C-alpha positions as a LaTeX table, in Angstrom:
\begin{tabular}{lrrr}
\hline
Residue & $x$ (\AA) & $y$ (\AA) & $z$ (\AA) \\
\hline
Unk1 & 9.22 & $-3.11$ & $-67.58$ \\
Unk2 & 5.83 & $-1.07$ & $-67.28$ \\
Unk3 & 3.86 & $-4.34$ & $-68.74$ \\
Unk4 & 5.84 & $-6.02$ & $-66.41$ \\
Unk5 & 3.24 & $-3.68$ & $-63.61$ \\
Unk6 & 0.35 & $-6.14$ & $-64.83$ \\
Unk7 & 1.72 & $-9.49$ & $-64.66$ \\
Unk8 & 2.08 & $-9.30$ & $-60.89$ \\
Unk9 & $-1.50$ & $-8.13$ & $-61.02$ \\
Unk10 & $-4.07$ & $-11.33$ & $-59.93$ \\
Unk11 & $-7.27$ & $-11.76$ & $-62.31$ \\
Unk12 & $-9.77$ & $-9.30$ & $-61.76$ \\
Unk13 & $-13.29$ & $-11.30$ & $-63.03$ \\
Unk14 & $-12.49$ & $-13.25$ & $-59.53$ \\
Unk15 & $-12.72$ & $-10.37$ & $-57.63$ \\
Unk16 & $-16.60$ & $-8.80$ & $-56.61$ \\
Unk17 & $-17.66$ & $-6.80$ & $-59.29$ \\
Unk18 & $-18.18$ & $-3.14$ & $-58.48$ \\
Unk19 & $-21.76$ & $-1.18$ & $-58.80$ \\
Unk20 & $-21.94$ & 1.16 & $-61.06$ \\
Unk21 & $-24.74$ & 3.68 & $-61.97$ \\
Unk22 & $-27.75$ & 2.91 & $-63.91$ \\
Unk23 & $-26.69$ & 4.58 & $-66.79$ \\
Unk24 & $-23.13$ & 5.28 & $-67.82$ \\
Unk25 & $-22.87$ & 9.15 & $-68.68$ \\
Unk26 & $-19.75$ & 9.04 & $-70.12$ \\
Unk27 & $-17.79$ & 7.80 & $-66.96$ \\
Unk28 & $-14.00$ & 8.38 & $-66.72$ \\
Unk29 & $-11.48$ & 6.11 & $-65.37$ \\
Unk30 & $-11.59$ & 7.29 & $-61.73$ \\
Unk31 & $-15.38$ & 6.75 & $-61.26$ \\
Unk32 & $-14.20$ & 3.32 & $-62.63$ \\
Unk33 & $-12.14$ & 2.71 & $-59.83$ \\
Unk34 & $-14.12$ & 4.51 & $-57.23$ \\
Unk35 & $-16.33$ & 1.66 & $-57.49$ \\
Unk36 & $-14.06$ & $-0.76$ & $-56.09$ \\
Unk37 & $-13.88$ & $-0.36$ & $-52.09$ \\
Unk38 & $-10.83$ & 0.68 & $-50.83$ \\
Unk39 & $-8.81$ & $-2.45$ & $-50.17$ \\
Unk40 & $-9.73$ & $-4.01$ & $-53.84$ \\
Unk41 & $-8.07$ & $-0.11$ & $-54.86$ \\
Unk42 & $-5.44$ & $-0.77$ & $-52.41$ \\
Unk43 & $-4.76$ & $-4.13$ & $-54.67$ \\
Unk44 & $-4.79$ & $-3.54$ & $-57.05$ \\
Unk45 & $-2.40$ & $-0.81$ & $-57.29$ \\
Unk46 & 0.08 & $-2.92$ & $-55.32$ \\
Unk47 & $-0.27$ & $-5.05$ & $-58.44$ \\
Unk48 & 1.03 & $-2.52$ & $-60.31$ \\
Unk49 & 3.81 & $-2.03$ & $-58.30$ \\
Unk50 & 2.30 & 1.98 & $-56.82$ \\
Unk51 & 4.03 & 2.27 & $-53.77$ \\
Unk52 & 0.99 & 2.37 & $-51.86$ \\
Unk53 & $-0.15$ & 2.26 & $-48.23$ \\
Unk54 & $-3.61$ & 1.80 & $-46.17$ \\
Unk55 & $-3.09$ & 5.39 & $-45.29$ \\
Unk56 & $-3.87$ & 6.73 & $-48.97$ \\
Unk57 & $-7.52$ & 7.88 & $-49.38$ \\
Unk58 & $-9.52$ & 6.16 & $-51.71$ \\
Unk59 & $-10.05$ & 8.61 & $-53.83$ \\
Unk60 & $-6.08$ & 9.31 & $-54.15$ \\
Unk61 & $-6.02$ & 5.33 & $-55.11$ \\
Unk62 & $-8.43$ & 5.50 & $-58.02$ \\
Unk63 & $-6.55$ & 8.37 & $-59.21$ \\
Unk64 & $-3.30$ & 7.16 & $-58.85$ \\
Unk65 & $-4.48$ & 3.74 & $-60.81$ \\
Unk66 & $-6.46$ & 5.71 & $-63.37$ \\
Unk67 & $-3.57$ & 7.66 & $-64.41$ \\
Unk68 & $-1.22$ & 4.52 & $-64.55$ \\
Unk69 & $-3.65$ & 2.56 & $-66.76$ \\
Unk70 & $-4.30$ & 5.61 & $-68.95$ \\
Unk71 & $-0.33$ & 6.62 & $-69.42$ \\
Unk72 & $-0.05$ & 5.78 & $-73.21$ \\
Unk73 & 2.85 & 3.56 & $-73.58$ \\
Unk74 & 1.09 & 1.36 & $-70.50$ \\
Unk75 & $-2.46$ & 1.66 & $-72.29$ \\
Unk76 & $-0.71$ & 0.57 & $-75.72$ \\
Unk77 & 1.05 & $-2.32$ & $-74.45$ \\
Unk78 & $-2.11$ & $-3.65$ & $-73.11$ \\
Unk79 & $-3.66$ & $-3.39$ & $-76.20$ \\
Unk80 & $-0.70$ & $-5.49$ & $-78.11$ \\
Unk81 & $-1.40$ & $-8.18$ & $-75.41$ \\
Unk82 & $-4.80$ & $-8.38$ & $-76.75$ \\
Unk83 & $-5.40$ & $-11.33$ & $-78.95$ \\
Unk84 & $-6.98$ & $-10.19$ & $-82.74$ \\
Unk85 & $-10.80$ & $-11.14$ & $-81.02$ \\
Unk86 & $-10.32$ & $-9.13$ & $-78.36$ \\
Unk87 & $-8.86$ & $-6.01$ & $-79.85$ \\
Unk88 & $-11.97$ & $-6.35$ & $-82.27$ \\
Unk89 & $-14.33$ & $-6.70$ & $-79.30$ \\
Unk90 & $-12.18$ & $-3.69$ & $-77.49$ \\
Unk91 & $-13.15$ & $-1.84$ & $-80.76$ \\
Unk92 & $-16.65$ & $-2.76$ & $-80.53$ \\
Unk93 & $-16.86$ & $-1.55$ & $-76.91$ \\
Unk94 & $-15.04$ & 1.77 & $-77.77$ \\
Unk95 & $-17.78$ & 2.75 & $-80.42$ \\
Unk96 & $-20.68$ & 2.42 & $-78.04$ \\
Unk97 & $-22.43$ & 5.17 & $-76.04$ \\
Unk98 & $-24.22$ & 2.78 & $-73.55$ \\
Unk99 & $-23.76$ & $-0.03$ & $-71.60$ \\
Unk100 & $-22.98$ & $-3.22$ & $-73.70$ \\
Unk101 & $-24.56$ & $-5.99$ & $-72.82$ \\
Unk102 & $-22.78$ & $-9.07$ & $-74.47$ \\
Unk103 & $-23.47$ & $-12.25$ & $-75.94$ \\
Unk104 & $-22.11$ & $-15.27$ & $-73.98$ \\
Unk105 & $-20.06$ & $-16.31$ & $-76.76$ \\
Unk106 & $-18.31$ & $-12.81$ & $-76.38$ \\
Unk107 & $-17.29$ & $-13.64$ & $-72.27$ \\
Unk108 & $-14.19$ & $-15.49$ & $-73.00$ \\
Unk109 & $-13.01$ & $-12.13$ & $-74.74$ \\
Unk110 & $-14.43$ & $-9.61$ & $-72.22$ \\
Unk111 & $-12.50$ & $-11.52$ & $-69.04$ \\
Unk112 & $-8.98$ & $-11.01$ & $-70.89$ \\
Unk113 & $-10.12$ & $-7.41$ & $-71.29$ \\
Unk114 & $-11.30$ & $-6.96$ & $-67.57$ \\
Unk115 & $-8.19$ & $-8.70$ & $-66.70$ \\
Unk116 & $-5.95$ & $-6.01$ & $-68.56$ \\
Unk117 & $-8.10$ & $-3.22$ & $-66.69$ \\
Unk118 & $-9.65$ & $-2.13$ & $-70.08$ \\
Unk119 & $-12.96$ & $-2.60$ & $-69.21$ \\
Unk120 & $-14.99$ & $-2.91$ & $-66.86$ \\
Unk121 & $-17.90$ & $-5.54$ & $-65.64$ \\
Unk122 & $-20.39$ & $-3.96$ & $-63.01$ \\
Unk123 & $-22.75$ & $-6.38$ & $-61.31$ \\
Unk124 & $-25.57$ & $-6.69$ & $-63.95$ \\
Unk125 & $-23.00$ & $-7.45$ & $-66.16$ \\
Unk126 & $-23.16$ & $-4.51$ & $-68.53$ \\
Unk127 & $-19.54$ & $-3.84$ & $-69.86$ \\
Unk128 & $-18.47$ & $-0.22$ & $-70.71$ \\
Unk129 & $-15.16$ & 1.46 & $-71.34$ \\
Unk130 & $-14.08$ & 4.92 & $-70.28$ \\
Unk131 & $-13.91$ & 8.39 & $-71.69$ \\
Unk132 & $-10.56$ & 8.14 & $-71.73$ \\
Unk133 & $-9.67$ & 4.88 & $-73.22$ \\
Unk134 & $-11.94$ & 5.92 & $-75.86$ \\
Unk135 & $-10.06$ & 8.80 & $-76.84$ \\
Unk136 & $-6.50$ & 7.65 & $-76.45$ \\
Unk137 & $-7.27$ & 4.33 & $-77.93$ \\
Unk138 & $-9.57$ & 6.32 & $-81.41$ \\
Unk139 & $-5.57$ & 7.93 & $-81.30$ \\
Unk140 & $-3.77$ & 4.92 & $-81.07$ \\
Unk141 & $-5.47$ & 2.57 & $-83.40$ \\
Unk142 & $-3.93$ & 3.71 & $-86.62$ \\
Unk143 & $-3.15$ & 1.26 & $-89.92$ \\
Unk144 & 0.11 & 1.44 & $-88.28$ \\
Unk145 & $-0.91$ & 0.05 & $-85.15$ \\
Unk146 & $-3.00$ & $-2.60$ & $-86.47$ \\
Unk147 & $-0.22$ & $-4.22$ & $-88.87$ \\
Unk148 & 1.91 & $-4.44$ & $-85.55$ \\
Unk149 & $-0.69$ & $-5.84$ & $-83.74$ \\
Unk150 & $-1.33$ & $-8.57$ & $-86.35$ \\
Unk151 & 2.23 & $-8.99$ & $-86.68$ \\
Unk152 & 2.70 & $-9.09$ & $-83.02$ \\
Unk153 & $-0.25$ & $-11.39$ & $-82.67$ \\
Unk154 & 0.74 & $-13.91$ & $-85.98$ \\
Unk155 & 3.95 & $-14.43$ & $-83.65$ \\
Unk156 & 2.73 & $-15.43$ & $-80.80$ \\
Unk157 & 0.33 & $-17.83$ & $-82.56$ \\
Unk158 & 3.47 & $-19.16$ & $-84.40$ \\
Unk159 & 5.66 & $-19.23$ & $-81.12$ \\
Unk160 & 2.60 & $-21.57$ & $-79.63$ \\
Unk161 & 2.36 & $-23.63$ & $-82.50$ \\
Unk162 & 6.16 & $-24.67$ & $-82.84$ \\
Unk163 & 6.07 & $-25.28$ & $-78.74$ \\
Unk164 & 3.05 & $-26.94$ & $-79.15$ \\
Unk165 & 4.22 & $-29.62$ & $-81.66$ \\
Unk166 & 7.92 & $-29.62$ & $-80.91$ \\
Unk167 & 8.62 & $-28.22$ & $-77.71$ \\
Unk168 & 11.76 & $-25.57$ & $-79.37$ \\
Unk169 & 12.54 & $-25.17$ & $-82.94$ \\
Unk170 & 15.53 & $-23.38$ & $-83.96$ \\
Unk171 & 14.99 & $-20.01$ & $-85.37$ \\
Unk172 & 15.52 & $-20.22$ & $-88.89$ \\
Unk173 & 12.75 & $-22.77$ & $-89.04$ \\
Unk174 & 10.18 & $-20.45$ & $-86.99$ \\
Unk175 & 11.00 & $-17.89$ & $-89.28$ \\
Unk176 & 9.99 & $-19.78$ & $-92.56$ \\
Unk177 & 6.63 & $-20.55$ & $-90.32$ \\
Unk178 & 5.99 & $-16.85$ & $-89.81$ \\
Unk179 & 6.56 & $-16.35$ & $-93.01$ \\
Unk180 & 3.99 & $-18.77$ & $-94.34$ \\
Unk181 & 1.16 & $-16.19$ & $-93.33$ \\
Unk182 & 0.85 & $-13.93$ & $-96.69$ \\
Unk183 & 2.68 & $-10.81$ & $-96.10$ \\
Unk184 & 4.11 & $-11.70$ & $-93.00$ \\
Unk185 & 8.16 & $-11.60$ & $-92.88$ \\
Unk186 & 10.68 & $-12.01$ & $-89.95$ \\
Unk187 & 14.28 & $-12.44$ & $-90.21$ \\
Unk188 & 16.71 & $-14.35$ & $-87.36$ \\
Unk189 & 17.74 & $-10.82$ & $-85.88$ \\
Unk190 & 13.94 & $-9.62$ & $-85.25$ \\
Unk191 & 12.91 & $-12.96$ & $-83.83$ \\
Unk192 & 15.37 & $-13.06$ & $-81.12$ \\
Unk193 & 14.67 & $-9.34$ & $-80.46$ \\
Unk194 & 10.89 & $-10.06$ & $-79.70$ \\
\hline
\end{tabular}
């Protein structure tokens, strides 16, 4: 349900990119958002289904988003939507104390983070993350949480595999395919639960 807050949300590296500072100086999550103008604000926390209305400051909208995006079990499910290359390039991004300035092989990854609001673009693009995210996420990413991201991940590359070359395949069969990936196990029961 609280992922479900993002998918209404429409693609951010579409929208003007906001202006940030010369130099980052360790910017939090509001001053993130109080670069967008108000009605971009006003977006996207409709898109995250804020009961929102024109008559909100924008100020009160950047909080309001920053908060939402930061609440950990929102910020974690974002990150399991990450594929493997972007939750490496997320990592990459949470380790540095200036603006990153990437590669453009390293774009396609960067847009599905944008996307996600985990990072953001400004108009030079020069990609930084927040304070914030950098904390919670040096918290979250744990052994644990990496071996249910790759399992998490290895399943949806299975699930687009089987569509892919069959269209449906009953479950017992996608389960022997997950399997196939060395210590990677899923019975019928866990399958239809994900």
């Amino acid at each position: 349900q609280e992922l479900a807050k993002f998918e209404n949300l429409p693609m951010q590296k579409k929208q003007k990119k906001p202006v940030m500072p010369e130099e980052p100086v360790h910017l939090t999550q509001k001053q993130f958002f109080m670069a967008y103008d108000k009605k971009e604000l006003l977006r996207i926390a409709k898109g995250m289904n804020i009961r929102v209305t024109s008559a909100w400051k924008k100020s009160e909208l950047a909080e309001i988003a920053a908060n939402e995006v930061l609440r950990p079990t929102v910020f974690r499910k974002q990150l399991m939507q990450c594929s493997e290359a972007e939750l490496e390039m997320f990592r990459v991004l949470c380790k540095e104390d200036d603006w990153y300035i990437p590669e453009e092989e390293e774009w396609y990854l960067l847009e599905g983070l944008y996307d996600r609001l985990l990072v953001f673009i400004e108009v030079q693009d020069r990609v930084t993350v927040s304070v914030e995210m950098k904390k919670r996420f040096a918290e979250i990413d744990t052994r644990d949480f990496r071996y249910e991201h790759a399992s998490l991940s290895w399943f949806r590359q299975c699930l687009y595999a089987a569509c892919s070359m069959y269209g449906s395949v009953p479950v017992n069969v996608f389960c022997k395919l997950y399997s196939q990936k060395k210590g990677m196990n899923i019975d019928q029961a866990e399958t239809e639960r994900l």
